[in-house]
Amino acid sequence: MTDFLLELRSEEIPARMQARAREDLSKLFTAELAKAGIATSAIVTYATPRRLTLIARDLPLETAAVSEETKGPKTSAPPQALEGFLRKTGLTREQLVDRNGTLFAVTEKPGRATAAVLADAIPAIVRAFPWPKSMRWGDASASTESLRWVRPLQGIVALFGEEIVPFEIAGIASGAATLGHRFHHPYQITIGGAHDYVEKLRACHVIVDHDERATLIRDHAREAAAQAGLELIEDEGLVAENAGLTEWPIPLLGQFDPAFLDVPPEVIQLTARVNQKYFVCRGADGKLANAFVCTANIAAHDGGAKIVEGNRKVLAARLSDAKFFYDTDLKVPLAEQAEKLSKIVFHEKLGTVADKVDRVAKLARWLVEEGIILPGTGRGTGEAGGGGAPRSAASAENPLHPQPTADGPPPLAGEELADLADRAARLAKADLVTGMVGEFPELQGLMGGYYAAAQGEHPAVATAIRDHYKPVGQGDDVPTDPVTVAVSLADKLDTIASFFVADLLPTGSKDPFALRRAALGIIELLQKNNVRVSLGLPASISMARVAGVVSGAEWFKRFDDLVKARHSAGDPMNKDEIERTLEEIKARGRSAEELEKFGKRAEIAEQKLLDFFADRLKVQQREAGVRHDLIDAVFALGGEDDLVRLLARVHALQAFVTTEDGANLLAGYKRAANILKKEAPSGSPAKAGAQGLSGGELRESAGLDPRVREGTAEGEQETLSYTPEPAETALMTALDSAEPRATAAITREDFAAAMAALASLRAPIDAFFDSVIVNDSDPAKRSARLALLERVRAAVHNVADFSKIEG
Amino acid sequence: MILTLHDYWSEHGCLILQPYDMEMGAGTFHTATTLRALGPKPWNAAFVQPCRRPTDGRYGENPNRLQHYYQYQVILKPSPANLQELYLGSLAAIGIDMLKHDIRFVEDDWESPTLGAWGLGWEVWCDGMEVTQFTYFQQMGGFDMKPVAGELTYGLERLAMYIQDKDSVYDLAYNDAGVTYGDVFLENEQEMSKWNFEIADTDSLFDQFRKHVAECENSLSAKLPIPAYEQAIKASHIFNLLQARGVISVAERQAYMGRVRDLAKGACAAWMDKHGWAA
């Protein structure tokens, strides 16, 4: 058993590609071994900026001999068949083996030297290597067919035991020689084999193992900070990146001019990290200190003094640039910056960012004026905690996080809240045109928050500007400050509505405008803050406004004027009036062809949008561990666009079905539904349920006597032409009592009580099935009893479509 | 320093050329790079190129950013196998001790959307400062490089700051008699920053842009790749000025860059065509 060593030495491999390259090398090598039937006890891979290395342990010297058999014709087969087989195998008749009248060609494949297998395999691996980006170079690149590698390939070490595995790739012959550290040991080293590779290179200032380099960087960076009385702000991404940039990492601490600490700490951290790959530190007071840790790739003769000095200068220049942006930005009021948004296109089909800002501000104001967002939103609910809670949570994660607002300001009055939401929304995107966000787009929102606070905006406005993009993805803080909630909801809803109007919907894995994330953000905002809103209305308002922008259509613009006029007259439109106005505008707009297009599109888009939210909610609930069948059972009811209410129903159902009553009611329901299905095959219980039918609205397609249909409208027994059996009567009575109770409970959104009311049907249903024959020979009886079961089903569907529930 | 680099690269087989006499954003725009990089003929050249990047202006207040500065450019086609070693040799020649200074090759893929060009390489760091852009061109003007050229672009001011150990570019000694870089260029930076950002007449710029586009097309139809390319460079600079004036929106930006790219590609195609080189 022998070890194999492969080193592919090249010019500097990008740090971010090294981990993946190791995996790919290991995978491709394993696959090549498997093809040749060779087993290895272990594969180790290493990466440095200049080398990609693989060591495979305990390979056999030769592959095993294989005997291959090919079945041929029968001995009785015509001679042409035999001739064909001989031609194919290249054998003579005498070499074939006769087994029970069938001829076989047996070829013995002798074992192959593993070294020879490797000599074939490695060039194949190199040629097929899946670098994310690769290039051609040198003389050979006169042809576009020349070898591609991540950067020019310089040398190959391939040793099986201590023997060179000979091969050549693009003019580079394999051997035993490599180079040491680029500056400490720029000379050839001859490697003996896998056993001395790591140590020989270490002696030449190369730490081959990336993990070892990462540990070194982590530990020494911490130490360097500690020696200066500081604490390193850990950053594993930076550790890995620096490990990928060095063969001999030496973390060094330096300091920058404390005057730069005027710039927000996030900016300093980002500048240091993104541009220079430095760590930053915090002092004993928990605040960002004027120190950085850079990772050098040499043990400098002067102990690194020049390196630190050089890096300090670079950082100073970068921070001076950042300070230039910051100071320049601070001088321009955000409101003035916001005017420039009219020059920035939001999307080519959707007007400018200024158009969007205007819609968001109106919608944010509306959400407050309608009482959807209340001054107390985010307070008083157990889950959400006080208005200051998320801020302190954020600051626990990142002590550098600023706090433009004092914790727990007193609640705002409704009108003030509306004004603040409007103001915050109008300023929220202004930082997009600031120099700082131009330089660091990831600081959007945050910088606006700083500028707003510094320019004397209301603290709640500054917070809202800062946090209105949140939550960004799962696990992000969900804002609870009412101004922020209003702006964040309005912004996300407008984004979704806009792209739906423009018919730019997410498909499959493609979601270029992050609409799914926006929808999830809305769901989380509604849930966390217990915001009660039927989404259909604000969505259609947004869409009407977007359609106005898109089509430039006066009728849509007029909508806003109407709303505004009523508002300033002190008689704001209520929801119904808004809906009617929208309808009217759409209807009147249809006179123009253009408008018809957008009117129709908005209508279709609205339904699509609600379905989209339902889908996102389903995904979110499934991920939260709610049974998918229960989610389906509630969603099948349809027509619900208040997501908080929808969730309350799902959660009540989840609690109910696990109780004994729930399980039994489900069993009784299924029995009823099965009979109905059998007796009235064209009627779809799911559909009936989806439309929320009560017992009196049976569909004709159910094949029931229309007489019965009418008769059961009020559950009136007198229309029965026969004397019902006691269990039948009992079920009717139970339904008469349960139905109104369940309906009333649903109206007050007490879904647990609604389910309790239904649970009272359980015993009568059981008794009914025990003693009553539904499929009676008397068609009147049969119809009446089927109708009764239909009533049961419909009553249950008031709560959820139980046919979707499993078990 | 420039003389040392000239000597060094001349010894290594490069022609020493002079700057191109037009405003351009980088040495790469010099015809000695863009056009000569195309086609199969070997080409080795080195030259200084003044560069103008209007949006990088800082009114002379940033010690490290200028809207007008100098690049030293080396172009080697095909790229020699020891290009990295040659490059490090040039750093040693201008006095950088690589056991005292931390030299690093940090991934930086280069792309010039206005030239329809891209390449893979690094920015070379000296103690954390980017002193050179090191690129293996893969495409130019939309054409695959056959063969690949290696391009080195040194930031001369930055290197000088290293060698002279200065914190600010304006403190660099321009001679031994006490004249500084600031004495020579500070006023220029202040005035040009103000003009680039605040004063330049945008209507006139838009008009010039249109005229250069038209003239480029005119030259192309006369099958004159070099004049066409010059007009493309002019259009590119006007576009940069318009950007500094902040009058080009994000969406328009793409469209303008696309226009310039089409012009540059057209000139490159005409150049290839004229020499009878296949794509």
Tab-separated table of N, CA, C and O in Angstrom, chain A residues 164-259:
chain	number	residue	atom	x	y	z
A	164	ILE	N	8.132	9.347	-9.164
A	164	ILE	CA	7.371	10.321	-9.941
A	164	ILE	C	6.373	9.589	-10.834
A	164	ILE	O	6.716	8.604	-11.475
A	165	VAL	N	5.137	10.066	-10.839
A	165	VAL	CA	4.143	9.562	-11.799
A	165	VAL	C	4.295	10.431	-13.036
A	165	VAL	O	4.003	11.626	-12.985
A	166	PRO	N	4.788	9.877	-14.141
A	166	PRO	CA	5.136	10.746	-15.255
A	166	PRO	C	3.932	11.071	-16.153
A	166	PRO	O	3.223	10.168	-16.587
A	167	PHE	N	3.732	12.338	-16.376
A	167	PHE	CA	2.752	12.782	-17.375
A	167	PHE	C	3.047	14.235	-17.686
A	167	PHE	O	3.881	14.869	-17.032
A	168	GLU	N	2.347	14.763	-18.690
A	168	GLU	CA	2.570	16.149	-19.068
A	168	GLU	C	1.232	16.801	-19.351
A	168	GLU	O	0.360	16.202	-19.975
A	169	ILE	N	1.077	17.998	-18.848
A	169	ILE	CA	-0.151	18.737	-19.154
A	169	ILE	C	0.255	20.097	-19.700
A	169	ILE	O	0.944	20.855	-19.022
A	170	ALA	N	-0.195	20.389	-20.885
A	170	ALA	CA	0.077	21.687	-21.526
A	170	ALA	C	1.548	22.071	-21.382
A	170	ALA	O	1.872	23.200	-20.998
A	171	GLY	N	2.411	21.134	-21.646
A	171	GLY	CA	3.839	21.448	-21.647
A	171	GLY	C	4.483	21.417	-20.272
A	171	GLY	O	5.675	21.670	-20.140
A	172	ILE	N	3.701	21.136	-19.242
A	172	ILE	CA	4.286	21.066	-17.900
A	172	ILE	C	4.429	19.591	-17.518
A	172	ILE	O	3.432	18.859	-17.454
A	173	ALA	N	5.693	19.174	-17.277
A	173	ALA	CA	5.921	17.774	-16.926
A	173	ALA	C	5.835	17.611	-15.412
A	173	ALA	O	6.277	18.480	-14.662
A	174	SER	N	5.234	16.506	-14.980
A	174	SER	CA	5.164	16.232	-13.548
A	174	SER	C	6.556	15.931	-13.032
A	174	SER	O	7.434	15.492	-13.774
A	175	GLY	N	6.769	16.158	-11.738
A	175	GLY	CA	8.074	15.900	-11.160
A	175	GLY	C	7.987	15.845	-9.657
A	175	GLY	O	6.897	15.579	-9.102
A	176	ALA	N	9.116	16.093	-9.005
A	176	ALA	CA	9.161	16.051	-7.543
A	176	ALA	C	9.489	17.423	-6.973
A	176	ALA	O	9.559	17.597	-5.764
A	177	ALA	N	9.679	18.418	-7.864
A	177	ALA	CA	10.154	19.709	-7.381
A	177	ALA	C	9.028	20.723	-7.291
A	177	ALA	O	8.159	20.800	-8.160
A	178	THR	N	9.056	21.519	-6.230
A	178	THR	CA	8.120	22.630	-6.117
A	178	THR	C	8.912	23.834	-5.611
A	178	THR	O	10.131	23.778	-5.492
A	179	LEU	N	8.173	24.924	-5.325
A	179	LEU	CA	8.837	26.109	-4.809
A	179	LEU	C	8.343	26.389	-3.403
A	179	LEU	O	7.218	26.035	-3.045
A	180	GLY	N	9.185	27.048	-2.612
A	180	GLY	CA	8.773	27.458	-1.272
A	180	GLY	C	8.024	28.774	-1.325
A	180	GLY	O	7.482	29.151	-2.374
A	181	HIS	N	8.007	29.482	-0.227
A	181	HIS	CA	7.333	30.779	-0.109
A	181	HIS	C	7.874	31.742	-1.173
A	181	HIS	O	9.066	31.760	-1.447
A	182	ARG	N	6.980	32.544	-1.739
A	182	ARG	CA	7.370	33.406	-2.851
A	182	ARG	C	8.542	34.316	-2.500
A	182	ARG	O	9.389	34.598	-3.351
A	183	PHE	N	8.604	34.780	-1.271
A	183	PHE	CA	9.693	35.703	-0.915
A	183	PHE	C	10.698	35.096	0.053
A	183	PHE	O	11.881	35.376	-0.029
A	184	HIS	N	10.215	34.245	0.971
A	184	HIS	CA	11.150	33.668	1.941
A	184	HIS	C	11.995	32.541	1.348
A	184	HIS	O	13.109	32.297	1.780
A	185	HIS	N	11.425	31.847	0.390
A	185	HIS	CA	12.168	30.714	-0.173
A	185	HIS	C	11.783	30.503	-1.636
A	185	HIS	O	11.107	29.536	-1.980
A	186	PRO	N	12.232	31.433	-2.492
A	186	PRO	CA	11.807	31.338	-3.890
A	186	PRO	C	12.651	30.344	-4.680
A	186	PRO	O	12.998	30.601	-5.822
A	187	TYR	N	12.986	29.232	-4.072
A	187	TYR	CA	13.853	28.259	-4.734
A	187	TYR	C	13.166	26.908	-4.801
A	187	TYR	O	12.177	26.661	-4.125
A	188	GLN	N	13.785	26.036	-5.600
A	188	GLN	CA	13.211	24.700	-5.742
A	188	GLN	C	13.422	23.869	-4.483
A	188	GLN	O	14.450	23.944	-3.831
A	189	ILE	N	12.417	23.064	-4.179
A	189	ILE	CA	12.521	22.078	-3.107
A	189	ILE	C	12.163	20.753	-3.749
A	189	ILE	O	11.205	20.686	-4.517
A	190	THR	N	12.896	19.710	-3.398
A	190	THR	CA	12.526	18.402	-3.911
A	190	THR	C	11.757	17.654	-2.826
A	190	THR	O	12.224	17.499	-1.698
A	191	ILE	N	10.571	17.259	-3.205
A	191	ILE	CA	9.701	16.562	-2.267
A	191	ILE	C	10.008	15.060	-2.353
A	191	ILE	O	10.197	14.522	-3.441
A	192	GLY	N	10.036	14.398	-1.181
A	192	GLY	CA	10.288	12.959	-1.160
A	192	GLY	C	9.020	12.163	-1.418
A	192	GLY	O	9.034	11.121	-2.075
A	193	GLY	N	7.931	12.658	-0.934
A	193	GLY	CA	6.670	11.954	-1.106
A	193	GLY	C	5.630	12.544	-0.172
A	193	GLY	O	5.869	13.581	0.463
A	194	ALA	N	4.462	11.884	-0.104
A	194	ALA	CA	3.372	12.383	0.734
A	194	ALA	C	3.821	12.548	2.183
A	194	ALA	O	3.346	13.435	2.895
A	195	HIS	N	4.788	11.707	2.603
A	195	HIS	CA	5.171	11.717	4.023
A	195	HIS	C	5.921	12.986	4.442
A	195	HIS	O	5.796	13.416	5.577
A	196	ASP	N	6.682	13.604	3.533
A	196	ASP	CA	7.473	14.757	3.983
A	196	ASP	C	7.012	16.078	3.362
A	196	ASP	O	7.602	17.125	3.593
A	197	TYR	N	5.930	16.014	2.581
A	197	TYR	CA	5.477	17.197	1.843
A	197	TYR	C	5.179	18.376	2.773
A	197	TYR	O	5.709	19.477	2.614
A	198	VAL	N	4.325	18.124	3.756
A	198	VAL	CA	3.869	19.212	4.622
A	198	VAL	C	5.044	19.824	5.380
A	198	VAL	O	5.186	21.057	5.443
A	199	GLU	N	5.909	18.967	5.920
A	199	GLU	CA	6.999	19.490	6.747
A	199	GLU	C	8.086	20.166	5.916
A	199	GLU	O	8.669	21.150	6.333
A	200	LYS	N	8.364	19.604	4.737
A	200	LYS	CA	9.380	20.240	3.889
A	200	LYS	C	8.947	21.644	3.501
A	200	LYS	O	9.758	22.570	3.481
A	201	LEU	N	7.655	21.793	3.199
A	201	LEU	CA	7.184	23.119	2.827
A	201	LEU	C	7.172	24.048	4.028
A	201	LEU	O	7.480	25.236	3.920
A	202	ARG	N	6.830	23.507	5.184
A	202	ARG	CA	6.822	24.342	6.387
A	202	ARG	C	8.226	24.927	6.608
A	202	ARG	O	8.361	26.098	6.963
A	203	ALA	N	9.231	24.078	6.364
A	203	ALA	CA	10.608	24.544	6.528
A	203	ALA	C	10.922	25.660	5.535
A	203	ALA	O	11.848	26.433	5.738
A	204	CYS	N	10.161	25.723	4.462
A	204	CYS	CA	10.367	26.777	3.466
A	204	CYS	C	9.277	27.850	3.557
A	204	CYS	O	8.865	28.447	2.546
A	205	HIS	N	8.744	28.065	4.767
A	205	HIS	CA	7.776	29.124	5.034
A	205	HIS	C	6.449	28.974	4.295
A	205	HIS	O	5.861	29.964	3.853
A	206	VAL	N	6.014	27.728	4.155
A	206	VAL	CA	4.676	27.536	3.602
A	206	VAL	C	3.901	26.617	4.533
A	206	VAL	O	4.322	25.489	4.785
A	207	ILE	N	2.807	27.123	5.083
A	207	ILE	CA	1.916	26.261	5.855
A	207	ILE	C	0.852	25.797	4.877
A	207	ILE	O	0.024	26.577	4.402
A	208	VAL	N	0.936	24.516	4.568
A	208	VAL	CA	0.114	23.979	3.493
A	208	VAL	C	-1.352	23.874	3.899
A	208	VAL	O	-2.257	24.077	3.097
A	209	ASP	N	-1.575	23.565	5.170
A	209	ASP	CA	-2.942	23.289	5.625
A	209	ASP	C	-3.694	24.598	5.904
A	209	ASP	O	-3.342	25.360	6.800
A	210	HIS	N	-4.733	24.801	5.114
A	210	HIS	CA	-5.547	26.012	5.266
A	210	HIS	C	-6.135	26.137	6.657
A	210	HIS	O	-6.252	27.224	7.204
A	211	ASP	N	-6.547	25.008	7.257
A	211	ASP	CA	-7.144	25.082	8.596
A	211	ASP	C	-6.113	25.553	9.623
A	211	ASP	O	-6.435	26.314	10.539
A	212	GLU	N	-4.900	25.082	9.433
A	212	GLU	CA	-3.850	25.504	10.357
A	212	GLU	C	-3.601	27.008	10.227
A	212	GLU	O	-3.441	27.717	11.226
A	213	ARG	N	-3.600	27.488	8.975
A	213	ARG	CA	-3.408	28.922	8.781
A	213	ARG	C	-4.554	29.714	9.402
A	213	ARG	O	-4.349	30.746	10.035
A	214	ALA	N	-5.783	29.199	9.240
A	214	ALA	CA	-6.946	29.901	9.801
A	214	ALA	C	-6.817	29.980	11.323
A	214	ALA	O	-7.075	31.035	11.917
A	215	THR	N	-6.435	28.885	11.938
A	215	THR	CA	-6.291	28.873	13.398
A	215	THR	C	-5.225	29.878	13.835
A	215	THR	O	-5.426	30.633	14.788
A	216	LEU	N	-4.123	29.871	13.093
A	216	LEU	CA	-3.048	30.811	13.399
A	216	LEU	C	-3.538	32.254	13.348
A	216	LEU	O	-3.262	33.061	14.244
A	217	ILE	N	-4.261	32.567	12.285
A	217	ILE	CA	-4.751	33.936	12.104
A	217	ILE	C	-5.701	34.299	13.239
A	217	ILE	O	-5.581	35.353	13.868
A	218	ARG	N	-6.625	33.401	13.518
A	218	ARG	CA	-7.631	33.654	14.547
A	218	ARG	C	-6.939	33.912	15.889
A	218	ARG	O	-7.185	34.921	16.556
A	219	ASP	N	-6.054	32.999	16.258
A	219	ASP	CA	-5.419	33.102	17.573
A	219	ASP	C	-4.498	34.315	17.671
A	219	ASP	O	-4.535	35.065	18.645
A	220	HIS	N	-3.683	34.490	16.656
A	220	HIS	CA	-2.716	35.577	16.737
A	220	HIS	C	-3.357	36.950	16.603
A	220	HIS	O	-2.875	37.916	17.181
A	221	ALA	N	-4.439	37.024	15.848
A	221	ALA	CA	-5.142	38.303	15.731
A	221	ALA	C	-5.739	38.657	17.092
A	221	ALA	O	-5.657	39.803	17.551
A	222	ARG	N	-6.331	37.665	17.746
A	222	ARG	CA	-6.878	37.887	19.090
A	222	ARG	C	-5.786	38.360	20.042
A	222	ARG	O	-5.967	39.314	20.789
A	223	GLU	N	-4.657	37.653	19.978
A	223	GLU	CA	-3.545	38.005	20.870
A	223	GLU	C	-3.071	39.430	20.627
A	223	GLU	O	-2.832	40.178	21.576
A	224	ALA	N	-2.916	39.755	19.339
A	224	ALA	CA	-2.425	41.087	19.002
A	224	ALA	C	-3.350	42.152	19.583
A	224	ALA	O	-2.896	43.156	20.138
A	225	ALA	N	-4.669	41.901	19.476
A	225	ALA	CA	-5.631	42.859	20.021
A	225	ALA	C	-5.511	42.902	21.541
A	225	ALA	O	-5.474	43.982	22.149
A	226	ALA	N	-5.426	41.730	22.157
A	226	ALA	CA	-5.380	41.653	23.616
A	226	ALA	C	-4.150	42.400	24.151
A	226	ALA	O	-4.226	43.087	25.168
A	227	GLN	N	-3.052	42.257	23.417
A	227	GLN	CA	-1.831	42.932	23.878
A	227	GLN	C	-1.991	44.444	23.892
A	227	GLN	O	-1.330	45.135	24.651
A	228	ALA	N	-2.869	44.933	23.040
A	228	ALA	CA	-3.107	46.374	23.009
A	228	ALA	C	-4.265	46.741	23.939
A	228	ALA	O	-4.765	47.861	23.900
A	229	GLY	N	-4.711	45.766	24.739
A	229	GLY	CA	-5.813	46.023	25.664
A	229	GLY	C	-7.159	46.106	24.963
A	229	GLY	O	-8.094	46.716	25.458
A	230	LEU	N	-7.239	45.482	23.798
A	230	LEU	CA	-8.481	45.565	23.020
A	230	LEU	C	-9.052	44.170	22.791
A	230	LEU	O	-8.394	43.156	23.043
A	231	GLU	N	-10.267	44.170	22.290
A	231	GLU	CA	-10.900	42.895	21.977
A	231	GLU	C	-11.134	42.834	20.470
A	231	GLU	O	-11.699	43.773	19.893
A	232	LEU	N	-10.709	41.742	19.872
A	232	LEU	CA	-10.893	41.592	18.429
A	232	LEU	C	-12.370	41.381	18.130
A	232	LEU	O	-13.046	40.620	18.816
A	233	ILE	N	-12.886	42.049	17.111
A	233	ILE	CA	-14.253	41.747	16.672
A	233	ILE	C	-14.141	40.593	15.685
A	233	ILE	O	-13.590	40.730	14.599
A	234	GLU	N	-14.613	39.442	16.127
A	234	GLU	CA	-14.397	38.205	15.384
A	234	GLU	C	-15.103	38.273	14.022
A	234	GLU	O	-16.159	38.875	13.891
A	235	ASP	N	-14.516	37.642	13.055
A	235	ASP	CA	-15.104	37.617	11.729
A	235	ASP	C	-14.544	36.415	10.992
A	235	ASP	O	-13.452	36.458	10.428
A	236	GLU	N	-15.292	35.326	11.033
A	236	GLU	CA	-14.791	34.076	10.446
A	236	GLU	C	-14.585	34.191	8.937
A	236	GLU	O	-13.712	33.556	8.372
A	237	GLY	N	-15.432	35.005	8.307
A	237	GLY	CA	-15.269	35.205	6.862
A	237	GLY	C	-13.897	35.791	6.561
A	237	GLY	O	-13.206	35.368	5.634
A	238	LEU	N	-13.498	36.749	7.373
A	238	LEU	CA	-12.193	37.378	7.194
A	238	LEU	C	-11.064	36.406	7.495
A	238	LEU	O	-10.029	36.425	6.828
A	239	VAL	N	-11.262	35.564	8.511
A	239	VAL	CA	-10.236	34.568	8.846
A	239	VAL	C	-9.994	33.685	7.620
A	239	VAL	O	-8.858	33.502	7.178
A	240	ALA	N	-11.081	33.176	7.047
A	240	ALA	CA	-10.953	32.275	5.901
A	240	ALA	C	-10.326	33.012	4.717
A	240	ALA	O	-9.465	32.469	4.020
A	241	GLU	N	-10.746	34.248	4.493
A	241	GLU	CA	-10.223	34.983	3.352
A	241	GLU	C	-8.726	35.239	3.507
A	241	GLU	O	-7.947	35.044	2.569
A	242	ASN	N	-8.309	35.644	4.690
A	242	ASN	CA	-6.885	35.890	4.908
A	242	ASN	C	-6.075	34.597	4.829
A	242	ASN	O	-4.936	34.607	4.361
A	243	ALA	N	-6.677	33.493	5.277
A	243	ALA	CA	-5.977	32.210	5.160
A	243	ALA	C	-5.783	31.852	3.691
A	243	ALA	O	-4.810	31.200	3.318
A	244	GLY	N	-6.730	32.308	2.853
A	244	GLY	CA	-6.636	32.038	1.427
A	244	GLY	C	-5.698	32.994	0.697
A	244	GLY	O	-5.439	32.827	-0.487
A	245	LEU	N	-5.234	34.007	1.396
A	245	LEU	CA	-4.356	35.008	0.769
A	245	LEU	C	-2.911	34.869	1.220
A	245	LEU	O	-2.054	35.643	0.806
A	246	THR	N	-2.643	33.918	2.105
A	246	THR	CA	-1.309	33.834	2.698
A	246	THR	C	-0.809	32.398	2.734
A	246	THR	O	-1.597	31.457	2.818
A	247	GLU	N	0.513	32.253	2.675
A	247	GLU	CA	1.108	30.944	2.928
A	247	GLU	C	1.805	30.952	4.287
A	247	GLU	O	2.097	29.905	4.847
A	248	TRP	N	2.092	32.132	4.776
A	248	TRP	CA	2.801	32.269	6.056
A	248	TRP	C	2.190	33.456	6.796
A	248	TRP	O	2.747	34.550	6.836
A	249	PRO	N	0.981	33.283	7.355
A	249	PRO	CA	0.234	34.433	7.868
A	249	PRO	C	0.780	34.985	9.188
A	249	PRO	O	1.034	34.230	10.118
A	250	ILE	N	0.949	36.305	9.219
A	250	ILE	CA	1.392	36.988	10.434
A	250	ILE	C	0.431	38.151	10.707
A	250	ILE	O	0.520	39.193	10.052
A	251	PRO	N	-0.506	37.998	11.636
A	251	PRO	CA	-1.384	39.127	11.971
A	251	PRO	C	-0.605	40.219	12.694
A	251	PRO	O	0.219	39.935	13.560
A	252	LEU	N	-0.866	41.455	12.299
A	252	LEU	CA	-0.171	42.602	12.889
A	252	LEU	C	-1.194	43.661	13.264
A	252	LEU	O	-2.115	43.940	12.503
A	253	LEU	N	-1.005	44.263	14.437
A	253	LEU	CA	-1.940	45.293	14.871
A	253	LEU	C	-1.410	46.685	14.554
A	253	LEU	O	-0.231	46.959	14.746
A	254	GLY	N	-2.294	47.510	14.051
A	254	GLY	CA	-1.912	48.894	13.796
A	254	GLY	C	-3.014	49.817	14.284
A	254	GLY	O	-4.096	49.353	14.665
A	255	GLN	N	-2.734	51.110	14.288
A	255	GLN	CA	-3.737	52.057	14.779
A	255	GLN	C	-3.984	53.136	13.734
A	255	GLN	O	-3.108	53.423	12.935
A	256	PHE	N	-5.180	53.672	13.763
A	256	PHE	CA	-5.464	54.778	12.851
A	256	PHE	C	-5.849	55.997	13.665
A	256	PHE	O	-6.127	55.903	14.873
A	257	ASP	N	-5.858	57.128	12.994
A	257	ASP	CA	-6.160	58.398	13.643
A	257	ASP	C	-7.549	58.354	14.299
A	257	ASP	O	-8.549	58.110	13.617
A	258	PRO	N	-7.612	58.595	15.630
A	258	PRO	CA	-8.930	58.513	16.299
A	258	PRO	C	-9.933	59.516	15.737
A	258	PRO	O	-11.132	59.357	15.946
A	259	ALA	N	-9.449	60.539	15.025
A	259	ALA	CA	-10.393	61.512	14.453
A	259	ALA	C	-11.386	60.833	13.505
A	259	ALA	O	-12.515	61.287	13.339
